[in-house]
Short mmCIF file of C-alpha atoms and ligand atoms in Angstrom, two decimals:
data_model
loop_
_atom_site.label_atom_id
_atom_site.label_comp_id
_atom_site.label_asym_id
_atom_site.label_seq_id
_atom_site.Cartn_x
_atom_site.Cartn_y
_atom_site.Cartn_z
CA MET Q 1 -5.93 -42.77 59.50
CA LEU Q 2 -4.04 -40.13 57.60
CA ILE Q 3 -0.34 -39.93 58.17
CA LYS Q 4 1.22 -36.52 58.66
CA ARG Q 5 3.59 -35.84 55.77
CA ARG Q 6 5.93 -32.93 55.34
CA LEU Q 7 5.73 -32.23 51.63
CA GLY Q 8 8.03 -29.82 49.84
CA TRP Q 9 5.37 -27.25 49.19
CA GLU Q 10 3.72 -27.43 52.54
CA MET Q 11 4.10 -24.38 54.70
CA PRO Q 12 6.24 -25.27 57.70
CA GLU Q 13 4.49 -24.33 60.88
CA SER Q 14 7.46 -22.25 61.93
CA GLN Q 15 6.79 -19.95 58.97
CA ALA Q 16 3.09 -19.57 59.56
CA THR Q 17 2.23 -16.58 61.66
CA PRO Q 18 0.72 -18.09 64.78
CA GLU Q 19 -2.69 -16.95 65.87
CA HIS Q 20 -1.88 -17.29 69.55
CA VAL Q 21 0.05 -14.67 71.44
CA ALA Q 22 2.98 -15.28 73.73
CA LEU Q 23 1.01 -15.17 76.94
CA ASN Q 24 2.75 -15.06 80.26
CA ARG Q 25 2.24 -18.70 81.07
CA ARG Q 26 4.30 -18.60 84.25
CA ALA Q 27 1.39 -17.00 86.02
CA PHE Q 28 -0.67 -20.08 85.26
CA ILE Q 29 1.80 -22.89 85.89
CA GLY Q 30 0.16 -25.52 88.00
CA ALA Q 31 -3.31 -24.12 87.51
CA GLY Q 32 -4.49 -27.17 85.55
CA ALA Q 33 -2.29 -29.80 87.18
CA GLY Q 34 -5.04 -31.19 89.39
CA LEU Q 35 -7.18 -32.14 86.40
CA ILE Q 36 -4.60 -34.05 84.41
CA ALA Q 37 -4.98 -37.31 86.33
CA GLY Q 38 -8.54 -37.91 85.12
CA ALA Q 39 -7.80 -38.30 81.42
CA ALA Q 40 -8.77 -41.99 80.95
CA LEU Q 41 -11.15 -42.63 78.06
CA PRO Q 42 -13.91 -45.17 78.62
CA GLY Q 43 -15.07 -47.38 75.77
CA LEU Q 44 -13.48 -45.33 73.03
CA ALA Q 45 -13.40 -48.07 70.39
CA ALA Q 46 -16.97 -49.17 71.11
CA ALA Q 47 -18.25 -45.63 70.73
CA GLN Q 48 -16.79 -45.27 67.26
CA GLY Q 49 -19.12 -47.31 65.06
CA ALA Q 50 -20.01 -46.35 61.50
CA ASP Q 51 -21.37 -42.84 61.15
CA PRO Q 52 -25.21 -43.08 61.09
CA SER Q 53 -25.42 -40.19 58.60
CA LEU Q 54 -23.20 -41.84 55.97
CA ASP Q 55 -26.12 -42.50 53.59
CA LEU Q 56 -26.63 -38.72 53.20
CA TYR Q 57 -23.23 -38.35 51.49
CA PRO Q 58 -22.22 -37.17 48.99
CA ALA Q 59 -24.93 -34.50 48.91
CA LYS Q 60 -25.97 -32.75 45.72
CA ARG Q 61 -23.70 -29.84 44.84
CA ASN Q 62 -25.21 -26.35 44.80
CA GLU Q 63 -23.67 -25.01 41.58
CA SER Q 64 -24.12 -21.36 42.50
CA PHE Q 65 -20.90 -21.42 44.56
CA THR Q 66 -17.87 -21.47 42.29
CA LEU Q 67 -14.14 -21.13 42.88
CA ASP Q 68 -11.29 -19.15 41.32
CA ARG Q 69 -8.72 -21.86 42.11
CA PRO Q 70 -8.46 -25.65 42.30
CA LEU Q 71 -9.74 -27.53 45.33
CA THR Q 72 -7.17 -28.16 48.04
CA ASP Q 73 -6.05 -31.76 48.35
CA ALA Q 74 -8.36 -33.48 50.89
CA GLU Q 75 -5.52 -35.11 52.82
CA LEU Q 76 -3.66 -31.87 53.11
CA ALA Q 77 -6.71 -30.04 54.44
CA ALA Q 78 -7.27 -32.88 56.91
CA ASN Q 79 -3.69 -32.72 58.22
CA TYR Q 80 -3.19 -28.98 58.70
CA ASN Q 81 -5.76 -27.82 61.21
CA ASN Q 82 -6.42 -25.36 63.97
CA PHE Q 83 -8.30 -26.97 66.86
CA TYR Q 84 -6.87 -25.57 70.07
CA GLU Q 85 -8.92 -27.96 72.21
CA PHE Q 86 -6.50 -30.63 70.99
CA GLY Q 87 -3.27 -28.62 70.99
CA THR Q 88 -1.84 -25.47 69.47
CA SER Q 89 0.07 -27.20 66.64
CA LYS Q 90 -1.42 -27.89 63.21
CA ASP Q 91 -1.11 -31.61 63.87
CA VAL Q 92 -4.24 -32.46 65.86
CA VAL Q 93 -5.41 -35.55 63.96
CA ALA Q 94 -4.40 -38.12 66.58
CA ALA Q 95 -5.47 -36.08 69.62
CA SER Q 96 -8.86 -35.19 68.14
CA GLN Q 97 -9.80 -38.86 67.57
CA LYS Q 98 -10.66 -38.97 71.29
CA LEU Q 99 -13.69 -36.79 70.64
CA VAL Q 100 -16.85 -38.92 70.84
CA THR Q 101 -19.33 -37.57 68.30
CA ARG Q 102 -22.28 -39.90 68.92
CA PRO Q 103 -24.55 -39.30 70.65
CA TRP Q 104 -24.24 -35.55 69.99
CA THR Q 105 -26.83 -33.05 71.09
CA ILE Q 106 -27.13 -29.41 70.16
CA ALA Q 107 -28.97 -27.12 72.59
CA ILE Q 108 -30.95 -24.23 71.11
CA ASP Q 109 -31.65 -21.66 73.77
CA GLY Q 110 -31.88 -18.02 74.78
CA MET Q 111 -34.43 -15.75 73.10
CA VAL Q 112 -36.42 -18.35 71.20
CA GLU Q 113 -40.09 -19.32 71.29
CA LYS Q 114 -39.22 -22.52 73.12
CA PRO Q 115 -35.69 -23.77 73.92
CA PHE Q 116 -35.00 -27.35 72.78
CA GLU Q 117 -32.26 -29.88 72.20
CA ILE Q 118 -31.81 -31.80 68.99
CA GLY Q 119 -29.61 -34.79 68.21
CA ILE Q 120 -27.26 -34.45 65.25
CA ASP Q 121 -28.92 -37.35 63.38
CA ASP Q 122 -32.37 -35.79 63.74
CA LEU Q 123 -31.03 -32.45 62.59
CA VAL Q 124 -29.31 -33.70 59.42
CA ARG Q 125 -32.52 -35.45 58.39
CA LYS Q 126 -34.68 -32.42 59.07
CA ILE Q 127 -32.78 -29.94 56.88
CA PRO Q 128 -31.60 -31.07 53.43
CA LEU Q 129 -27.82 -31.23 52.97
CA GLU Q 130 -26.04 -29.71 49.98
CA GLU Q 131 -22.44 -29.33 48.88
CA ARG Q 132 -20.80 -25.93 48.37
CA LEU Q 133 -17.30 -25.05 47.18
CA TYR Q 134 -15.93 -22.25 49.36
CA ARG Q 135 -12.65 -20.42 49.74
CA PHE Q 136 -11.37 -20.41 53.32
CA ARG Q 137 -8.87 -17.92 54.76
CA CYS Q 138 -7.18 -18.29 58.14
CA VAL Q 139 -6.10 -15.06 59.85
CA GLU Q 140 -2.59 -16.60 59.95
CA SER Q 141 -2.59 -16.07 56.14
CA TRP Q 142 -2.87 -19.64 54.83
CA ALA Q 143 -5.85 -20.32 52.59
CA MET Q 144 -7.62 -23.29 51.05
CA ALA Q 145 -10.60 -24.13 48.85
CA VAL Q 146 -12.83 -27.00 49.99
CA PRO Q 147 -16.18 -28.67 49.30
CA TRP Q 148 -18.27 -28.43 52.47
CA THR Q 149 -21.48 -30.37 52.98
CA GLY Q 150 -24.15 -28.83 55.16
CA PHE Q 151 -27.05 -26.43 55.19
CA PRO Q 152 -27.46 -22.67 55.50
CA LEU Q 153 -27.34 -21.43 59.09
CA LYS Q 154 -30.53 -19.51 58.26
CA SER Q 155 -32.39 -22.84 58.11
CA LEU Q 156 -31.30 -23.58 61.68
CA VAL Q 157 -32.34 -20.06 62.72
CA ALA Q 158 -35.79 -20.71 61.21
CA LEU Q 159 -36.05 -24.00 63.13
CA ALA Q 160 -35.10 -22.19 66.36
CA LYS Q 161 -37.87 -19.54 65.99
CA PRO Q 162 -36.00 -16.61 67.58
CA LEU Q 163 -37.93 -13.81 69.30
CA SER Q 164 -37.72 -10.29 67.90
CA GLY Q 165 -35.39 -9.18 70.73
CA ALA Q 166 -32.68 -11.60 69.55
CA LYS Q 167 -29.91 -9.58 67.90
CA TYR Q 168 -27.02 -12.09 67.82
CA VAL Q 169 -26.43 -15.81 67.49
CA LYS Q 170 -23.82 -17.24 69.84
CA LEU Q 171 -22.28 -20.62 68.97
CA GLU Q 172 -20.27 -22.70 71.43
CA THR Q 173 -18.00 -25.74 71.24
CA PHE Q 174 -18.23 -28.63 73.75
CA LEU Q 175 -16.38 -28.38 77.06
CA ASN Q 176 -14.68 -31.59 78.15
CA PRO Q 177 -11.07 -31.28 79.31
CA ARG Q 178 -10.84 -35.03 79.89
CA VAL Q 179 -11.11 -35.56 76.15
CA ALA Q 180 -9.76 -32.25 74.87
CA THR Q 181 -6.65 -31.78 76.93
CA GLY Q 182 -6.06 -28.33 75.45
CA GLN Q 183 -8.95 -27.31 77.68
CA LEU Q 184 -6.77 -28.02 80.71
CA GLN Q 185 -4.88 -24.88 79.75
CA ARG Q 186 -6.93 -22.49 81.77
CA TRP Q 187 -5.51 -19.28 80.38
CA TYR Q 188 -7.76 -19.87 77.37
CA PRO Q 189 -11.40 -18.76 77.78
CA TRP Q 190 -13.08 -22.14 77.13
CA PRO Q 191 -15.46 -23.12 75.75
CA TYR Q 192 -14.55 -21.77 72.29
CA THR Q 193 -17.30 -19.27 71.51
CA GLU Q 194 -18.21 -17.36 68.39
CA GLY Q 195 -21.01 -15.07 67.35
CA LEU Q 196 -22.75 -13.44 64.40
CA THR Q 197 -25.38 -10.75 64.06
CA MET Q 198 -28.79 -12.01 63.02
CA ALA Q 199 -28.26 -10.40 59.61
CA GLU Q 200 -24.99 -12.30 59.17
CA ALA Q 201 -26.46 -15.55 60.45
CA THR Q 202 -29.33 -15.36 57.98
CA ASN Q 203 -27.14 -14.42 55.01
CA ASP Q 204 -27.17 -17.34 52.58
CA LEU Q 205 -23.35 -17.72 52.71
CA ALA Q 206 -23.24 -18.63 56.41
CA LEU Q 207 -23.11 -22.41 56.38
CA ILE Q 208 -23.49 -25.08 59.01
CA ALA Q 209 -21.14 -27.84 57.84
CA THR Q 210 -21.55 -31.48 58.75
CA GLY Q 211 -19.27 -32.84 56.03
CA ILE Q 212 -16.31 -32.13 53.79
CA TYR Q 213 -15.09 -33.77 50.55
CA GLY Q 214 -18.32 -35.71 50.22
CA LYS Q 215 -18.13 -37.39 53.65
CA PRO Q 216 -19.09 -36.58 57.22
CA LEU Q 217 -16.57 -34.25 58.89
CA PRO Q 218 -13.49 -35.94 60.26
CA LYS Q 219 -12.95 -35.05 63.90
CA GLN Q 220 -10.06 -32.69 63.28
CA HIS Q 221 -12.30 -30.57 61.00
CA GLY Q 222 -14.84 -30.10 63.80
CA ALA Q 223 -17.14 -33.12 63.72
CA PRO Q 224 -20.01 -33.54 63.80
CA ILE Q 225 -21.18 -29.97 63.16
CA ARG Q 226 -19.42 -26.64 62.70
CA LEU Q 227 -19.87 -23.17 61.29
CA VAL Q 228 -18.30 -21.92 58.02
CA THR Q 229 -18.31 -18.16 57.28
CA PRO Q 230 -16.08 -17.89 54.21
CA TRP Q 231 -15.96 -14.08 54.09
CA LYS Q 232 -14.47 -13.93 57.59
CA TYR Q 233 -11.17 -15.14 58.98
CA GLY Q 234 -11.21 -18.84 59.80
CA PHE Q 235 -11.36 -18.43 63.56
CA LYS Q 236 -15.03 -17.40 63.24
CA SER Q 237 -15.81 -20.87 61.86
CA VAL Q 238 -16.33 -22.54 65.24
CA LYS Q 239 -16.02 -26.34 65.37
CA SER Q 240 -17.89 -29.15 67.16
CA ILE Q 241 -20.87 -27.02 68.21
CA THR Q 242 -23.03 -28.07 71.17
CA LYS Q 243 -24.97 -24.87 71.84
CA VAL Q 244 -26.62 -22.18 69.73
CA SER Q 245 -28.01 -19.28 71.76
CA PHE Q 246 -30.05 -16.31 70.60
CA VAL Q 247 -29.07 -13.23 72.59
CA ALA Q 248 -29.64 -9.47 72.77
CA GLU Q 249 -26.01 -8.50 73.48
CA ARG Q 250 -22.96 -9.07 71.33
CA PRO Q 251 -21.27 -12.21 72.70
CA LYS Q 252 -17.65 -12.12 73.84
CA THR Q 253 -15.80 -14.48 71.53
CA PHE Q 254 -12.89 -16.81 72.38
CA TRP Q 255 -10.23 -14.85 70.53
CA GLU Q 256 -11.60 -11.49 71.54
CA ALA Q 257 -11.51 -12.55 75.20
CA LEU Q 258 -7.92 -13.70 74.73
CA GLN Q 259 -6.55 -10.74 72.80
CA ALA Q 260 -9.05 -8.05 71.78
CA SER Q 261 -6.40 -5.86 70.14
CA GLU Q 262 -5.69 -8.59 67.57
CA TYR Q 263 -9.01 -10.42 67.15
CA GLY Q 264 -12.35 -8.67 67.13
CA PHE Q 265 -15.96 -9.70 66.73
CA TRP Q 266 -16.31 -8.89 63.03
CA ALA Q 267 -13.11 -10.38 61.56
CA ASN Q 268 -14.06 -9.75 57.93
CA VAL Q 269 -11.24 -10.45 55.46
CA ASN Q 270 -9.61 -7.29 54.12
CA PRO Q 271 -6.20 -7.12 52.38
CA GLU Q 272 -5.74 -3.50 53.43
CA VAL Q 273 -6.08 -3.97 57.16
CA PRO Q 274 -3.00 -5.72 58.53
CA HIS Q 275 -3.02 -7.88 61.61
CA PRO Q 276 -0.97 -5.99 64.23
CA ARG Q 277 1.83 -8.54 63.74
CA TRP Q 278 1.69 -9.28 60.00
CA SER Q 279 0.31 -8.13 56.64
CA GLN Q 280 -2.96 -9.49 55.26
CA ALA Q 281 -2.22 -8.32 51.69
CA SER Q 282 -1.62 -11.84 50.34
CA GLU Q 283 -2.29 -15.44 51.27
CA GLN Q 284 -0.41 -18.72 50.98
CA VAL Q 285 -2.47 -21.29 49.09
CA LEU Q 286 -2.10 -24.59 50.97
CA GLY Q 287 -0.56 -27.31 48.88
CA THR Q 288 1.10 -24.96 46.39
CA ARG Q 289 3.98 -22.52 46.29
CA GLU Q 290 1.49 -19.88 45.23
CA ARG Q 291 0.75 -16.67 47.07
CA ARG Q 292 -2.38 -14.90 45.91
CA PRO Q 293 -3.56 -11.39 46.67
CA THR Q 294 -6.12 -11.39 49.47
CA LEU Q 295 -9.60 -10.39 48.30
CA LEU Q 296 -11.94 -8.06 50.19
CA PHE Q 297 -14.44 -10.23 52.09
CA ASN Q 298 -12.36 -13.14 50.74
CA GLY Q 299 -13.99 -12.59 47.35
CA TYR Q 300 -17.56 -12.63 48.67
CA ALA Q 301 -18.19 -8.86 48.71
CA GLU Q 302 -21.12 -9.13 46.32
CA GLN Q 303 -22.97 -11.38 48.75
CA VAL Q 304 -22.03 -9.75 52.08
CA ALA Q 305 -20.84 -6.13 51.72
CA GLY Q 306 -24.40 -4.90 52.23
CA LEU Q 307 -24.42 -6.38 55.74
CA TYR Q 308 -22.04 -3.65 56.88
CA LYS Q 309 -23.78 -0.52 55.57
CA GLY Q 310 -24.03 1.96 58.40
CA LEU Q 311 -21.43 0.11 60.48
CA GLU Q 312 -18.41 1.88 59.02
CA GLY Q 313 -17.39 3.11 62.48
CA GLU Q 314 -16.90 -0.47 63.73
CA ARG Q 315 -13.66 -2.45 63.59
CA LEU Q 316 -15.08 -4.56 60.80
CA TYR Q 317 -11.79 -6.05 59.58
CA VAL Q 318 -10.05 -7.11 62.78
N1 MTE I 1 -13.66 -25.08 68.57
C1 MTE I 1 -12.73 -24.56 67.76
N2 MTE I 1 -13.10 -24.10 66.55
C2 MTE I 1 -12.18 -23.57 65.70
C3 MTE I 1 -10.82 -23.46 66.10
C4 MTE I 1 -10.45 -23.96 67.39
O1 MTE I 1 -9.28 -23.91 67.79
N3 MTE I 1 -11.43 -24.52 68.17
N4 MTE I 1 -9.90 -22.87 65.26
C5 MTE I 1 -10.43 -21.95 64.24
C6 MTE I 1 -9.44 -21.54 63.26
S1 MTE I 1 -8.28 -20.43 63.79
C7 MTE I 1 -9.45 -21.97 61.97
S2 MTE I 1 -8.40 -21.36 60.81
C8 MTE I 1 -10.41 -23.03 61.54
C9 MTE I 1 -9.65 -24.19 60.92
O2 MTE I 1 -10.53 -25.12 60.39
P1 MTE I 1 -9.95 -26.48 59.76
O3 MTE I 1 -8.94 -27.02 60.70
O4 MTE I 1 -11.11 -27.38 59.59
O5 MTE I 1 -9.32 -26.11 58.45
O6 MTE I 1 -11.20 -23.53 62.62
C10 MTE I 1 -11.65 -22.54 63.53
N5 MTE I 1 -12.58 -23.13 64.48
MO1 MO I 2 -7.28 -19.56 61.89
#
């Protein structure tokens, strides 16, 4: 297991602008107390055998996705995470190891020809995996560059066979407060939910990731399957997905439900639109002392700007 190090160049958490707001927790004290007793974990060690998808890694790199900066150190990326199900600090490695990722089933439902469930190991053998180098930008203003392994979300959409009335894809994380004790904190709108328009979901950049740095995803990165939308702030990239629903109405997302004035549905990266509590003009590159100017759509404007034609009246950058 990776050991948490505090390196000289690492951004101390106290200096990062926290995503969460200072909610009035007093109103909720005691709300989750009744659940805490049931946190025992059966057969944890036995459930953690070798990953059955290991032979698929490393996947062939798709060379059409290039970077303007070096890759972030793998250990650093794996030790500085946001995964509120396992706590609000960046240090969720130990807590997230409780997540059991096999068996793991993803439900495809809503407006589709025929709803179905698919196991992760069937899914990763149905759609070919590839590696892509992507920039990644958290709304808190830290940024990284990592090699994801996965497949385009549009391939999963094709497998799902959505009906013409489907306008949005809604993606949800598991709900299991016994394992993810952050979910005992009931002022958060669990399960973590995200959404994309059908046009966004079928844009080639939207990736379903099952791996990182040439290996299956470690738990803290959202094993065994997560979303990666590199032109949007990181909170859109929902982890540990168990349900993908095709819906007619725009889904209410986790962060929007928590604080709509700070986190909207679109959340496209834009240096000129500040977060209400901090500037988005530049970003701190994890693992360096470098700050770089933030790029519109995180540098992916060529691929995605067209998705927003005619939507100029929307809060596209919050
Ligand atoms: N289920 C879930 N998904 C999540 C989050 C979370 O707390 N829970 N945090 C989001 C945020 S704010 C960021 S920046 C990225 C971080 O991904 P990483 O830890 O793999 O770098 O995950 C996103 N996906
Ligand atoms: Mo984030």
